[in-house]
PDB file of C-alpha atoms in Angstrom:
ATOM      1  CA  UNK A 115      74.061 116.309 108.595  1.00  0.00           C
ATOM      2  CA  UNK A 116      76.011 113.222 110.208  1.00  0.00           C
ATOM      3  CA  UNK A 117      79.004 113.872 112.160  1.00  0.00           C
ATOM      4  CA  UNK A 118      81.866 111.618 113.270  1.00  0.00           C
ATOM      5  CA  UNK A 119      84.320 111.268 115.956  1.00  0.00           C
ATOM      6  CA  UNK A 120      87.855 112.253 113.878  1.00  0.00           C
ATOM      7  CA  UNK A 121      89.173 108.638 115.024  1.00  0.00           C
ATOM      8  CA  UNK A 122      86.134 106.877 113.946  1.00  0.00           C
ATOM      9  CA  UNK A 123      86.308 108.670 110.648  1.00  0.00           C
ATOM     10  CA  UNK A 124      90.266 108.398 110.126  1.00  0.00           C
ATOM     11  CA  UNK A 125      92.053 106.237 112.673  1.00  0.00           C
ATOM     12  CA  UNK A 126      95.589 107.503 111.285  1.00  0.00           C
ATOM     13  CA  UNK A 127      94.571 110.789 111.235  1.00  0.00           C
ATOM     14  CA  UNK A 128      97.442 111.917 113.122  1.00  0.00           C
ATOM     15  CA  UNK A 129      99.492 111.076 109.911  1.00  0.00           C
ATOM     16  CA  UNK A 130      97.614 114.190 108.527  1.00  0.00           C
ATOM     17  CA  UNK A 131      99.335 116.609 111.423  1.00  0.00           C
ATOM     18  CA  UNK A 132     102.742 115.629 111.024  1.00  0.00           C
ATOM     19  CA  UNK A 133     102.389 113.317 114.024  1.00  0.00           C
ATOM     20  CA  UNK A 134     100.248 116.255 116.416  1.00  0.00           C
ATOM     21  CA  UNK A 135      97.296 114.771 118.288  1.00  0.00           C
ATOM     22  CA  UNK A 136      94.789 117.775 118.713  1.00  0.00           C
ATOM     23  CA  UNK A 137      93.330 115.637 121.459  1.00  0.00           C
ATOM     24  CA  UNK A 138      94.438 116.429 124.889  1.00  0.00           C
ATOM     25  CA  UNK A 139      95.534 120.437 123.780  1.00  0.00           C
ATOM     26  CA  UNK A 140      94.512 122.744 126.183  1.00  0.00           C
ATOM     27  CA  UNK A 141      91.761 125.502 125.578  1.00  0.00           C
ATOM     28  CA  UNK A 142      92.470 128.961 126.367  1.00  0.00           C
ATOM     29  CA  UNK A 143      90.316 132.153 125.815  1.00  0.00           C
ATOM     30  CA  UNK A 144      92.039 134.352 123.437  1.00  0.00           C
ATOM     31  CA  UNK A 145      93.503 137.516 124.775  1.00  0.00           C
ATOM     32  CA  UNK A 146      93.061 136.684 128.687  1.00  0.00           C
ATOM     33  CA  UNK A 147      95.392 133.802 128.394  1.00  0.00           C
ATOM     34  CA  UNK A 148      92.716 132.089 130.901  1.00  0.00           C
ATOM     35  CA  UNK A 149      92.265 128.221 130.794  1.00  0.00           C
ATOM     36  CA  UNK A 150      89.445 126.863 129.558  1.00  0.00           C
ATOM     37  CA  UNK A 151      89.424 123.363 129.481  1.00  0.00           C
ATOM     38  CA  UNK A 152      91.126 120.500 127.388  1.00  0.00           C
ATOM     39  CA  UNK A 153      90.062 119.329 124.047  1.00  0.00           C
ATOM     40  CA  UNK A 154      88.661 115.743 124.540  1.00  0.00           C
ATOM     41  CA  UNK A 155      87.404 114.856 120.740  1.00  0.00           C
ATOM     42  CA  UNK A 156      87.023 116.364 117.499  1.00  0.00           C
ATOM     43  CA  UNK A 157      83.612 115.948 115.280  1.00  0.00           C
ATOM     44  CA  UNK A 158      83.990 116.280 111.455  1.00  0.00           C
ATOM     45  CA  UNK A 159      81.455 115.804 108.690  1.00  0.00           C
ATOM     46  CA  UNK A 160      80.935 113.012 105.989  1.00  0.00           C
ATOM     47  CA  UNK A 161      83.760 114.595 103.922  1.00  0.00           C
ATOM     48  CA  UNK A 162      86.547 114.895 106.544  1.00  0.00           C
ATOM     49  CA  UNK A 163      85.729 118.648 107.233  1.00  0.00           C
ATOM     50  CA  UNK A 164      86.522 119.865 110.883  1.00  0.00           C
ATOM     51  CA  UNK A 165      83.263 121.192 112.774  1.00  0.00           C
ATOM     52  CA  UNK A 166      83.327 120.949 116.420  1.00  0.00           C
ATOM     53  CA  UNK A 167      86.031 120.416 119.157  1.00  0.00           C
ATOM     54  CA  UNK A 168      84.488 118.716 121.855  1.00  0.00           C
ATOM     55  CA  UNK A 169      85.733 120.629 125.152  1.00  0.00           C
ATOM     56  CA  UNK A 170      85.836 119.810 128.582  1.00  0.00           C
ATOM     57  CA  UNK A 171      85.473 122.803 130.927  1.00  0.00           C
ATOM     58  CA  UNK A 172      86.931 121.327 133.719  1.00  0.00           C
ATOM     59  CA  UNK A 173      88.781 124.589 134.585  1.00  0.00           C
ATOM     60  CA  UNK A 174      85.260 126.834 134.199  1.00  0.00           C
ATOM     61  CA  UNK A 175      82.596 124.000 135.056  1.00  0.00           C
ATOM     62  CA  UNK A 176      83.329 120.928 136.398  1.00  0.00           C
ATOM     63  CA  UNK A 177      81.995 117.900 134.701  1.00  0.00           C
ATOM     64  CA  UNK A 178      80.938 119.513 131.621  1.00  0.00           C
ATOM     65  CA  UNK A 179      81.852 119.010 128.004  1.00  0.00           C
ATOM     66  CA  UNK A 180      80.420 121.657 125.223  1.00  0.00           C
ATOM     67  CA  UNK A 181      80.891 121.741 121.476  1.00  0.00           C
ATOM     68  CA  UNK A 182      83.069 124.865 120.044  1.00  0.00           C
ATOM     69  CA  UNK A 183      82.593 125.430 116.406  1.00  0.00           C
ATOM     70  CA  UNK A 184      86.013 125.210 114.388  1.00  0.00           C
ATOM     71  CA  UNK A 185      85.684 128.629 113.507  1.00  0.00           C
ATOM     72  CA  UNK A 186      85.654 129.942 116.832  1.00  0.00           C
ATOM     73  CA  UNK A 187      88.956 128.064 117.855  1.00  0.00           C
ATOM     74  CA  UNK A 188      92.572 128.922 116.687  1.00  0.00           C
ATOM     75  CA  UNK A 189      95.166 125.945 117.223  1.00  0.00           C
ATOM     76  CA  UNK A 190      98.570 126.532 117.944  1.00  0.00           C
ATOM     77  CA  UNK A 191     100.899 123.993 117.776  1.00  0.00           C
ATOM     78  CA  UNK A 192     104.103 125.632 118.335  1.00  0.00           C
ATOM     79  CA  UNK A 193     102.727 125.927 122.011  1.00  0.00           C
ATOM     80  CA  UNK A 194     100.271 122.833 122.196  1.00  0.00           C
ATOM     81  CA  UNK A 195      97.051 125.343 122.655  1.00  0.00           C
ATOM     82  CA  UNK A 196      93.768 126.195 121.434  1.00  0.00           C
ATOM     83  CA  UNK A 197      92.275 129.372 121.605  1.00  0.00           C
ATOM     84  CA  UNK A 198      88.859 130.233 121.566  1.00  0.00           C
ATOM     85  CA  UNK A 199      87.749 133.039 119.964  1.00  0.00           C
ATOM     86  CA  UNK A 200      85.073 135.234 121.559  1.00  0.00           C
ATOM     87  CA  UNK A 201      83.935 132.596 123.872  1.00  0.00           C
ATOM     88  CA  UNK A 202      82.677 133.800 127.254  1.00  0.00           C
ATOM     89  CA  UNK A 203      81.991 132.133 130.700  1.00  0.00           C
ATOM     90  CA  UNK A 204      78.752 133.118 130.213  1.00  0.00           C
ATOM     91  CA  UNK A 205      78.116 131.638 127.223  1.00  0.00           C
ATOM     92  CA  UNK A 206      79.801 128.178 128.444  1.00  0.00           C
ATOM     93  CA  UNK A 207      76.930 128.303 130.871  1.00  0.00           C
ATOM     94  CA  UNK A 208      74.359 128.515 128.509  1.00  0.00           C
ATOM     95  CA  UNK A 209      75.948 125.875 125.983  1.00  0.00           C
ATOM     96  CA  UNK A 210      73.721 122.577 126.085  1.00  0.00           C
ATOM     97  CA  UNK A 211      75.667 119.578 127.523  1.00  0.00           C
ATOM     98  CA  UNK A 212      77.234 117.410 124.899  1.00  0.00           C
ATOM     99  CA  UNK A 213      76.734 113.782 125.827  1.00  0.00           C
ATOM    100  CA  UNK A 214      78.108 111.270 123.394  1.00  0.00           C
ATOM    101  CA  UNK A 215      75.368 108.952 124.207  1.00  0.00           C
ATOM    102  CA  UNK A 216      72.486 111.044 122.752  1.00  0.00           C
ATOM    103  CA  UNK A 217      71.823 112.015 118.942  1.00  0.00           C
ATOM    104  CA  UNK A 218      73.215 114.767 117.750  1.00  0.00           C
ATOM    105  CA  UNK A 219      70.698 116.274 115.679  1.00  0.00           C
ATOM    106  CA  UNK A 220      69.799 119.599 114.077  1.00  0.00           C
ATOM    107  CA  UNK A 221      68.105 120.841 117.057  1.00  0.00           C
ATOM    108  CA  UNK A 222      71.198 120.806 119.160  1.00  0.00           C
ATOM    109  CA  UNK A 223      73.339 122.268 116.769  1.00  0.00           C
ATOM    110  CA  UNK A 224      70.692 124.592 116.723  1.00  0.00           C
ATOM    111  CA  UNK A 225      71.005 125.050 120.522  1.00  0.00           C
ATOM    112  CA  UNK A 226      74.574 125.169 120.201  1.00  0.00           C
ATOM    113  CA  UNK A 227      74.413 127.845 117.206  1.00  0.00           C
ATOM    114  CA  UNK A 228      72.062 130.112 119.040  1.00  0.00           C
ATOM    115  CA  UNK A 229      74.577 130.556 121.920  1.00  0.00           C
ATOM    116  CA  UNK A 230      77.310 131.300 119.431  1.00  0.00           C
ATOM    117  CA  UNK A 231      74.906 133.831 117.603  1.00  0.00           C
ATOM    118  CA  UNK A 232      74.726 136.553 119.905  1.00  0.00           C
ATOM    119  CA  UNK A 233      73.759 139.789 118.221  1.00  0.00           C
ATOM    120  CA  UNK A 234      76.951 141.654 119.366  1.00  0.00           C
ATOM    121  CA  UNK A 235      78.963 138.526 117.763  1.00  0.00           C
ATOM    122  CA  UNK A 236      77.484 139.259 114.275  1.00  0.00           C
ATOM    123  CA  UNK A 237      76.641 142.822 114.426  1.00  0.00           C
ATOM    124  CA  UNK A 238      79.531 144.783 116.494  1.00  0.00           C
ATOM    125  CA  UNK A 239      81.143 146.168 113.293  1.00  0.00           C
ATOM    126  CA  UNK A 240      81.552 149.665 111.950  1.00  0.00           C
ATOM    127  CA  UNK A 241      78.701 150.798 109.053  1.00  0.00           C
ATOM    128  CA  UNK A 242      81.524 150.693 106.777  1.00  0.00           C
ATOM    129  CA  UNK A 243      81.347 146.849 106.505  1.00  0.00           C
ATOM    130  CA  UNK A 244      77.738 147.220 105.496  1.00  0.00           C
ATOM    131  CA  UNK A 245      77.047 145.592 101.871  1.00  0.00           C
ATOM    132  CA  UNK A 246      75.786 147.455  99.188  1.00  0.00           C
ATOM    133  CA  UNK A 247      72.795 145.207  98.965  1.00  0.00           C
ATOM    134  CA  UNK A 248      71.622 146.140 102.437  1.00  0.00           C
ATOM    135  CA  UNK A 249      72.882 148.906 104.281  1.00  0.00           C
ATOM    136  CA  UNK A 250      71.609 147.659 107.526  1.00  0.00           C
ATOM    137  CA  UNK A 251      73.696 144.337 106.873  1.00  0.00           C
ATOM    138  CA  UNK A 252      77.125 143.744 108.327  1.00  0.00           C
ATOM    139  CA  UNK A 253      80.153 141.541 107.479  1.00  0.00           C
ATOM    140  CA  UNK A 254      81.520 138.624 109.737  1.00  0.00           C
ATOM    141  CA  UNK A 255      85.410 138.544 110.380  1.00  0.00           C
ATOM    142  CA  UNK A 256      85.769 136.078 107.275  1.00  0.00           C
ATOM    143  CA  UNK A 257      83.584 139.139 104.836  1.00  0.00           C
ATOM    144  CA  UNK A 258      80.750 137.171 104.619  1.00  0.00           C
ATOM    145  CA  UNK A 259      77.039 139.159 105.279  1.00  0.00           C
ATOM    146  CA  UNK A 260      75.413 138.525 108.633  1.00  0.00           C
ATOM    147  CA  UNK A 261      71.976 139.602 109.685  1.00  0.00           C
ATOM    148  CA  UNK A 262      71.432 143.183 110.148  1.00  0.00           C
ATOM    149  CA  UNK A 263      72.015 144.836 113.034  1.00  0.00           C
ATOM    150  CA  UNK A 264      70.061 144.147 116.150  1.00  0.00           C
ATOM    151  CA  UNK A 265      68.843 140.703 115.082  1.00  0.00           C
ATOM    152  CA  UNK A 266      70.239 137.258 114.952  1.00  0.00           C
ATOM    153  CA  UNK A 267      69.941 135.077 111.543  1.00  0.00           C
ATOM    154  CA  UNK A 268      67.592 132.516 111.225  1.00  0.00           C
ATOM    155  CA  UNK A 269      67.947 129.280 108.709  1.00  0.00           C
ATOM    156  CA  UNK A 270      65.681 126.822 107.501  1.00  0.00           C
ATOM    157  CA  UNK A 271      66.102 123.307 108.942  1.00  0.00           C
ATOM    158  CA  UNK A 272      66.156 121.731 105.050  1.00  0.00           C
ATOM    159  CA  UNK A 273      68.328 123.841 103.622  1.00  0.00           C
ATOM    160  CA  UNK A 274      71.010 124.900 105.942  1.00  0.00           C
ATOM    161  CA  UNK A 275      74.509 124.095 105.348  1.00  0.00           C
ATOM    162  CA  UNK A 276      77.758 124.844 107.453  1.00  0.00           C
ATOM    163  CA  UNK A 277      79.029 126.998 104.819  1.00  0.00           C
ATOM    164  CA  UNK A 278      75.912 129.331 105.857  1.00  0.00           C
ATOM    165  CA  UNK A 279      77.760 130.487 108.509  1.00  0.00           C
ATOM    166  CA  UNK A 280      81.503 130.727 107.953  1.00  0.00           C
ATOM    167  CA  UNK A 281      81.802 132.479 110.907  1.00  0.00           C
ATOM    168  CA  UNK A 282      81.474 129.551 113.012  1.00  0.00           C
ATOM    169  CA  UNK A 283      82.420 126.555 110.829  1.00  0.00           C
ATOM    170  CA  UNK A 284      85.317 128.399 108.194  1.00  0.00           C
ATOM    171  CA  UNK A 285      88.771 128.074 109.087  1.00  0.00           C
ATOM    172  CA  UNK A 286      89.949 131.765 109.460  1.00  0.00           C
ATOM    173  CA  UNK A 287      93.161 132.176 107.128  1.00  0.00           C
ATOM    174  CA  UNK A 288      94.820 134.145 109.342  1.00  0.00           C
ATOM    175  CA  UNK A 289      94.390 131.808 112.442  1.00  0.00           C
ATOM    176  CA  UNK A 290      94.715 128.775 110.414  1.00  0.00           C
ATOM    177  CA  UNK A 291      97.627 129.381 107.705  1.00  0.00           C
ATOM    178  CA  UNK A 292      99.156 125.880 106.918  1.00  0.00           C
ATOM    179  CA  UNK A 293     101.229 124.958 103.802  1.00  0.00           C
ATOM    180  CA  UNK A 294     101.426 121.544 102.606  1.00  0.00           C
ATOM    181  CA  UNK A 295     104.267 120.698 100.852  1.00  0.00           C
ATOM    182  CA  UNK A 296     103.825 116.957  99.180  1.00  0.00           C
ATOM    183  CA  UNK A 297     106.362 114.596  97.233  1.00  0.00           C
ATOM    184  CA  UNK A 298     105.853 112.051  95.302  1.00  0.00           C
ATOM    185  CA  UNK A 299     107.482 108.579  96.287  1.00  0.00           C
ATOM    186  CA  UNK A 300     108.251 105.185  94.130  1.00  0.00           C
ATOM    187  CA  UNK A 301     106.395 102.660  95.802  1.00  0.00           C
ATOM    188  CA  UNK A 302     107.903  99.182  94.886  1.00  0.00           C
ATOM    189  CA  UNK A 303     105.437  96.386  94.713  1.00  0.00           C
ATOM    190  CA  UNK A 304     105.191  92.822  93.178  1.00  0.00           C
ATOM    191  CA  UNK A 305     102.474  91.642  90.842  1.00  0.00           C
ATOM    192  CA  UNK A 306     102.439  87.569  90.092  1.00  0.00           C
ATOM    193  CA  UNK A 307     101.424  86.892  86.632  1.00  0.00           C
ATOM    194  CA  UNK A 308     101.176  83.592  84.873  1.00  0.00           C
ATOM    195  CA  UNK A 309     104.025  83.435  82.342  1.00  0.00           C
ATOM    196  CA  UNK A 310     103.460  80.207  80.691  1.00  0.00           C
ATOM    197  CA  UNK A 311     102.551  76.394  81.317  1.00  0.00           C
ATOM    198  CA  UNK A 312     104.668  73.401  80.918  1.00  0.00           C
ATOM    199  CA  UNK A 313     102.766  70.227  80.429  1.00  0.00           C
ATOM    200  CA  UNK A 314     104.464  67.118  81.014  1.00  0.00           C
ATOM    201  CA  UNK A 315     102.999  63.337  79.836  1.00  0.00           C
ATOM    202  CA  UNK A 316     103.791  60.411  78.116  1.00  0.00           C
ATOM    203  CA  UNK A 317     103.411  58.846  74.524  1.00  0.00           C
ATOM    204  CA  UNK A 318     104.147  55.358  73.448  1.00  0.00           C
ATOM    205  CA  UNK A 319     106.612  54.892  70.524  1.00  0.00           C
ATOM    206  CA  UNK A 320     107.296  52.078  68.378  1.00  0.00           C
ATOM    207  CA  UNK A 321     110.395  50.659  66.989  1.00  0.00           C
ATOM    208  CA  UNK A 322     111.661  47.174  65.471  1.00  0.00           C
ATOM    209  CA  UNK A 323     113.795  45.230  67.723  1.00  0.00           C
ATOM    210  CA  UNK A 324     116.394  42.691  66.302  1.00  0.00           C
ATOM    211  CA  UNK A 325     117.493  39.648  68.136  1.00  0.00           C
ATOM    212  CA  UNK A 326     120.102  36.925  67.270  1.00  0.00           C
ATOM    213  CA  UNK A 327     118.801  33.260  68.160  1.00  0.00           C
ATOM    214  CA  UNK A 328     121.162  30.339  67.056  1.00  0.00           C
ATOM    215  CA  UNK A 329     119.088  27.516  66.018  1.00  0.00           C
ATOM    216  CA  UNK A 330     119.883  23.738  65.345  1.00  0.00           C
ATOM    217  CA  UNK A 331     118.537  21.942  62.003  1.00  0.00           C
ATOM    218  CA  UNK A 332     119.048  17.632  61.704  1.00  0.00           C
ATOM    219  CA  UNK A 333     119.393  16.686  57.922  1.00  0.00           C
ATOM    220  CA  UNK A 334     120.209  13.080  56.673  1.00  0.00           C
ATOM    221  CA  UNK A 335     123.735  12.310  55.150  1.00  0.00           C
ATOM    222  CA  UNK A 336     123.669   9.662  52.819  1.00  0.00           C
ATOM    223  CA  UNK A 337     127.447   8.469  52.506  1.00  0.00           C
ATOM    224  CA  UNK A 338     128.382   4.915  50.139  1.00  0.00           C
ATOM    225  CA  UNK A 339     131.639   3.968  50.859  1.00  0.00           C
ATOM    226  CA  UNK A 340     133.330   0.894  49.741  1.00  0.00           C
ATOM    227  CA  UNK A 341     134.055  -1.312  52.383  1.00  0.00           C
ATOM    228  CA  UNK A 342     137.304  -3.110  52.774  1.00  0.00           C
ATOM    229  CA  UNK A 343     136.254  -6.433  52.125  1.00  0.00           C
ATOM    230  CA  UNK A 344     134.334  -5.415  49.128  1.00  0.00           C
ATOM    231  CA  UNK A 345     134.343  -8.199  46.425  1.00  0.00           C
ATOM    232  CA  UNK A 346     134.781 -11.110  49.205  1.00  0.00           C
ATOM    233  CA  UNK A 347     132.269 -14.028  48.796  1.00  0.00           C
ATOM    234  CA  UNK A 348     129.890 -14.263  51.946  1.00  0.00           C
ATOM    235  CA  UNK A 349     128.262 -17.509  52.549  1.00  0.00           C
ATOM    236  CA  UNK A 350     124.098 -17.706  51.663  1.00  0.00           C
ATOM    237  CA  UNK A 351     123.656 -17.030  55.376  1.00  0.00           C
ATOM    238  CA  UNK A 352     124.852 -13.578  55.349  1.00  0.00           C
ATOM    239  CA  UNK A 353     123.598 -12.788  52.130  1.00  0.00           C
ATOM    240  CA  UNK A 354     120.123 -12.110  53.505  1.00  0.00           C
ATOM    241  CA  UNK A 355     118.331 -10.499  50.712  1.00  0.00           C
ATOM    242  CA  UNK A 356     114.985  -9.096  52.008  1.00  0.00           C
ATOM    243  CA  UNK A 357     112.320  -6.971  50.422  1.00  0.00           C
ATOM    244  CA  UNK A 358     111.142  -3.543  51.735  1.00  0.00           C
ATOM    245  CA  UNK A 359     113.726  -3.127  54.611  1.00  0.00           C
ATOM    246  CA  UNK A 360     113.416   0.356  55.959  1.00  0.00           C
ATOM    247  CA  UNK A 361     115.872   2.356  58.081  1.00  0.00           C
ATOM    248  CA  UNK A 362     114.040   5.214  59.949  1.00  0.00           C
ATOM    249  CA  UNK A 363     115.975   8.123  61.335  1.00  0.00           C
ATOM    250  CA  UNK A 364     113.832  11.167  63.259  1.00  0.00           C
ATOM    251  CA  UNK A 365     114.754  14.701  61.652  1.00  0.00           C
ATOM    252  CA  UNK A 366     114.635  17.600  64.417  1.00  0.00           C
ATOM    253  CA  UNK A 367     115.370  21.366  64.117  1.00  0.00           C
ATOM    254  CA  UNK A 368     114.939  24.304  66.533  1.00  0.00           C
ATOM    255  CA  UNK A 369     112.491  27.152  65.700  1.00  0.00           C
ATOM    256  CA  UNK A 370     112.952  30.766  67.540  1.00  0.00           C
ATOM    257  CA  UNK A 371     110.332  31.538  69.866  1.00  0.00           C
ATOM    258  CA  UNK A 372     109.965  35.077  70.847  1.00  0.00           C
ATOM    259  CA  UNK A 373     108.088  36.921  73.558  1.00  0.00           C
ATOM    260  CA  UNK A 374     108.486  40.475  75.089  1.00  0.00           C
ATOM    261  CA  UNK A 375     108.345  41.480  78.702  1.00  0.00           C
ATOM    262  CA  UNK A 376     108.028  45.259  80.016  1.00  0.00           C
ATOM    263  CA  UNK A 377     110.871  46.513  82.261  1.00  0.00           C
ATOM    264  CA  UNK A 378     111.311  49.560  84.178  1.00  0.00           C
ATOM    265  CA  UNK A 379     113.712  51.733  82.323  1.00  0.00           C
ATOM    266  CA  UNK A 380     114.145  55.354  84.322  1.00  0.00           C
ATOM    267  CA  UNK A 381     111.909  57.397  86.512  1.00  0.00           C
ATOM    268  CA  UNK A 382     111.201  61.382  85.717  1.00  0.00           C
ATOM    269  CA  UNK A 383     110.444  63.361  88.541  1.00  0.00           C
ATOM    270  CA  UNK A 384     109.218  66.742  88.016  1.00  0.00           C
ATOM    271  CA  UNK A 385     109.439  70.084  90.433  1.00  0.00           C
ATOM    272  CA  UNK A 386     109.463  73.725  90.280  1.00  0.00           C
ATOM    273  CA  UNK A 387     112.758  76.000  91.317  1.00  0.00           C
ATOM    274  CA  UNK A 388     112.389  79.702  91.703  1.00  0.00           C
ATOM    275  CA  UNK A 389     115.199  81.876  90.420  1.00  0.00           C
ATOM    276  CA  UNK A 390     115.218  85.157  92.136  1.00  0.00           C
ATOM    277  CA  UNK A 391     116.744  88.531  90.412  1.00  0.00           C
ATOM    278  CA  UNK A 392     116.807  91.634  90.699  1.00  0.00           C
ATOM    279  CA  UNK A 393     114.718  94.260  88.283  1.00  0.00           C
ATOM    280  CA  UNK A 394     115.521  97.914  88.490  1.00  0.00           C
ATOM    281  CA  UNK A 395     113.120 100.673  86.986  1.00  0.00           C
ATOM    282  CA  UNK A 396     112.945 104.671  87.195  1.00  0.00           C
ATOM    283  CA  UNK A 397     110.199 106.988  87.162  1.00  0.00           C
ATOM    284  CA  UNK A 398     110.322 110.706  87.249  1.00  0.00           C
ATOM    285  CA  UNK A 399     108.712 111.995  90.577  1.00  0.00           C
ATOM    286  CA  UNK A 400     108.062 115.269  91.504  1.00  0.00           C
ATOM    287  CA  UNK A 401     108.349 117.475  94.913  1.00  0.00           C
ATOM    288  CA  UNK A 402     107.193 120.544  96.300  1.00  0.00           C
ATOM    289  CA  UNK A 403     109.763 123.021  97.799  1.00  0.00           C
ATOM    290  CA  UNK A 404     108.935 126.203  99.932  1.00  0.00           C
ATOM    291  CA  UNK A 405     109.461 129.349  98.035  1.00  0.00           C
ATOM    292  CA  UNK A 406     109.675 132.100 100.507  1.00  0.00           C
ATOM    293  CA  UNK A 407     109.730 135.796  99.327  1.00  0.00           C
ATOM    294  CA  UNK A 408     109.801 138.058 102.137  1.00  0.00           C
ATOM    295  CA  UNK A 409     110.930 141.034 100.891  1.00  0.00           C
ATOM    296  CA  UNK A 410     113.956 141.558 103.414  1.00  0.00           C
ATOM    297  CA  UNK A 411     111.446 140.937 106.278  1.00  0.00           C
ATOM    298  CA  UNK A 412     113.171 138.762 108.826  1.00  0.00           C
ATOM    299  CA  UNK A 413     111.538 135.584 108.659  1.00  0.00           C
ATOM    300  CA  UNK A 414     112.308 132.429 111.139  1.00  0.00           C
ATOM    301  CA  UNK A 415     111.960 128.687 110.105  1.00  0.00           C
ATOM    302  CA  UNK A 416     111.325 126.035 112.465  1.00  0.00           C
TER     303      UNK A 416
END
């Protein structure tokens, strides 16, 4: 059975005790109200159940730490004290010293339990407390059967559990009555999820563009006119009749010449903006309230 220090098992253990810290509480004997020492630590099992209080016996035995089974302790937060049940100075002297550097194994715990298993502690009970199955057996203060009168119980190493000895490890209901009231709260959180995707790209579209270009074309105009001296006789030298005389005129025209050039038309910038909004939701929560039935008895609430 592996045991852990309370703080190693649950670093925020004080939240379970409404901010109280059991470590540092004074340890006193029940009845005589004599101070025994101080709680220096708590050992819990793999499920977080209290098993031992580590008690520094500075007021009884200087420099010695011992283990006090939780069933032999009563914690009173009203006065910030721990009361031992049935622990004597002689038992404290017989308890093996607790050393954090040593392994806490079954044999060590058996030495501890052996001190607390005094026959008088188990069997100092009236005969009426015997169980029907064994007229010689008694019951411990928690109602569990114990060894026959005059003997101490023995257990097997492989089958031992803390539940075998409720007198040592059980929380006495009269000494440890704690009623916890719970309530539910709404915890608001946010979860980021993808709602869509925007794809931005380019595509090429074609269109027919028209442009008007003025062009010039040359043409020959032949005009026949009657000169003012028509019908007047000319000399033979002026009348030069020649065969094949040709007049040449070049004709020109303009044709449109079209080419394409690319120009920057516009620039597109893509970015994201975050819009904030408040979403309200509601849910039914439960809360426990204390219902006290005192039957007209005086009750003090603190």
